[in-house]
Amino acid sequence: MSAPLVALRGLTVDFENGGRMSRAVDGVDLEIAPGEALGIVGESGSGKSVTWLAALGLLPAKARVAGSVRLEKQELIGVPARVLEDVRGKRIAMIFQDPSSCLNPVHRIGWQLVEALRLHRGLHGKAAEAEALRLLDQVGIADARRRLQDYPHLLSGGLNQRVMIAMALAGQPDLLVADEPTTALDATIQAQILALLGSTRRDTGMALILISHDLGVVAENVDRVAVMYAGRLVEEAPGTDLFGAARHPYTQGLLAALPSLIGPRRRLAAIPGTVPDPWNVPAGCRFAPRCPVAEMRCTNVPPPARSVGFRHVATCHRQVEAGYSVWSLPQALPQAAE
């Protein structure tokens, strides 16, 4: 395997909340190789977005970030702001969840796109305008020259998302972080945006991180999947292995909640309870209060990360066999919380 493009080691993020510290991300170890597509899934509040906002130095000053984030040989945690400014947009770009809140409403689309080209590639004048037109064509926006004169409020959500992708690609990044890029878009536009990200990755060779709570979207668009729960990484595997033979009870629960399009109808399994608050997480496995097969040690001993296959790691005390789901048990009730 090639050396990782970006490597996270022991990344932690703490926020102060009413005089107490809340840990939103707790010891995340993760790598992404050049040209690879990595999906990160989990319920809301799992720490998916915070992990990459912390890696890029985009969290507020009150956040305490520790650990290591290395872009090839360059450390990004604790470096001066000017170093991060050279990385953001040029080496690593990010597409945020809500494009309408990220685009400046008082500036035209063309002005914002040209500004990105000036900052990241030093283009000015006619050269910048020509490249802006090319980028809008690349992301599938018709009548690009006219659209350069539009304000964000004149565009639909899907077009604004395409503009955000064009701005992210303006710096020709090595890694694109797409944070819920299809939120609030209808199914047809979602498919178009995802196809655009896939074709761009193939054409440019950039790596892609797709953050989503939609397992179907992730399954069709990534090579490898990382599952997060309550700030921790609980399972990591190639996409085919994870969706075909998930080993962690939480991952199995997410998959059991998905309807099947083939075979006999079956009752969907719902994971009881909610993700714990960052300031009130269990001492052991954070999923134990909701797990149907939790044992006494799960409540007070943090589980180890075990290798259960090729590049397949699950953080669980139990050795769940491939092809077996704990949510298929009739007695699957959260007994560990009692």
GROMACS .gro file of N, CA and C in nm, residues 7-8 21 26 62 77 81 94 112 120 126 128 149 158 183 197 202 251 270 276 279 295 299-300 318 325:
model
   78
    7ALA      N    1  -0.317   1.129   0.764
    7ALA     CA    2  -0.322   1.033   0.873
    7ALA      C    3  -0.361   1.104   1.002
    8LEU      N    4  -0.468   1.056   1.066
    8LEU     CA    5  -0.512   1.106   1.197
    8LEU      C    6  -0.465   1.007   1.302
   21MET      N    7  -1.594   2.013   3.063
   21MET     CA    8  -1.543   1.979   2.931
   21MET      C    9  -1.621   1.862   2.872
   26ASP      N   10  -1.294   1.139   2.038
   26ASP     CA   11  -1.211   1.076   2.140
   26ASP      C   12  -1.117   0.972   2.079
   62LYS      N   13  -1.256   2.818   2.132
   62LYS     CA   14  -1.281   2.751   2.259
   62LYS      C   15  -1.264   2.599   2.251
   77ILE      N   16  -0.180   2.001   1.333
   77ILE     CA   17  -0.230   2.041   1.464
   77ILE      C   18  -0.127   2.130   1.533
   81ALA      N   19  -0.150   2.984   1.178
   81ALA     CA   20  -0.266   2.999   1.090
   81ALA      C   21  -0.225   3.007   0.944
   94MET      N   22  -1.309   2.149   0.133
   94MET     CA   23  -1.425   2.094   0.204
   94MET      C   24  -1.553   2.153   0.148
  112GLN      N   25  -1.708   3.527  -0.635
  112GLN     CA   26  -1.662   3.433  -0.533
  112GLN      C   27  -1.574   3.324  -0.592
  120HIS      N   28  -0.590   3.056  -0.441
  120HIS     CA   29  -0.528   2.924  -0.442
  120HIS      C   30  -0.437   2.897  -0.562
  126LYS      N   31  -0.864   3.783  -1.722
  126LYS     CA   32  -0.926   3.693  -1.819
  126LYS      C   33  -0.895   3.547  -1.792
  128ALA      N   34  -0.855   3.405  -1.499
  128ALA     CA   35  -0.940   3.360  -1.389
  128ALA      C   36  -1.083   3.342  -1.438
  149GLN      N   37  -2.291   3.586  -1.328
  149GLN     CA   38  -2.345   3.716  -1.286
  149GLN      C   39  -2.459   3.703  -1.185
  158GLY      N   40  -2.966   2.271  -0.565
  158GLY     CA   41  -2.876   2.186  -0.642
  158GLY      C   42  -2.769   2.266  -0.715
  183THR      N   43  -2.758   1.683   0.128
  183THR     CA   44  -2.862   1.720   0.224
  183THR      C   45  -2.962   1.815   0.159
  197LEU      N   46  -1.920   1.400  -0.824
  197LEU     CA   47  -1.806   1.379  -0.735
  197LEU      C   48  -1.724   1.258  -0.780
  202ARG      N   49  -1.226   1.044  -1.045
  202ARG     CA   50  -1.160   0.961  -1.146
  202ARG      C   51  -1.076   1.045  -1.241
  251THR      N   52  -2.292  -0.114   1.391
  251THR     CA   53  -2.298  -0.118   1.245
  251THR      C   54  -2.408  -0.213   1.200
  270ALA      N   55  -3.506  -0.142   1.497
  270ALA     CA   56  -3.472  -0.006   1.537
  270ALA      C   57  -3.378  -0.011   1.658
  276PRO      N   58  -2.539   0.913   2.339
  276PRO     CA   59  -2.521   0.984   2.467
  276PRO      C   60  -2.462   1.123   2.447
  279TRP      N   61  -2.087   1.493   2.745
  279TRP     CA   62  -2.046   1.508   2.884
  279TRP      C   63  -2.101   1.396   2.974
  295GLU      N   64  -2.228  -0.714   2.770
  295GLU     CA   65  -2.193  -0.789   2.889
  295GLU      C   66  -2.152  -0.692   3.000
  299THR      N   67  -1.981  -0.236   3.020
  299THR     CA   68  -2.025  -0.115   3.087
  299THR      C   69  -1.912  -0.037   3.153
  300ASN      N   70  -1.799  -0.104   3.180
  300ASN     CA   71  -1.693  -0.033   3.253
  300ASN      C   72  -1.553  -0.048   3.195
  318ARG      N   73  -1.680  -0.848   2.202
  318ARG     CA   74  -1.727  -0.975   2.148
  318ARG      C   75  -1.668  -0.999   2.009
  325SER      N   76  -2.594  -1.146   1.263
  325SER     CA   77  -2.637  -1.017   1.315
  325SER      C   78  -2.701  -1.034   1.452
   0.00000   0.00000   0.00000
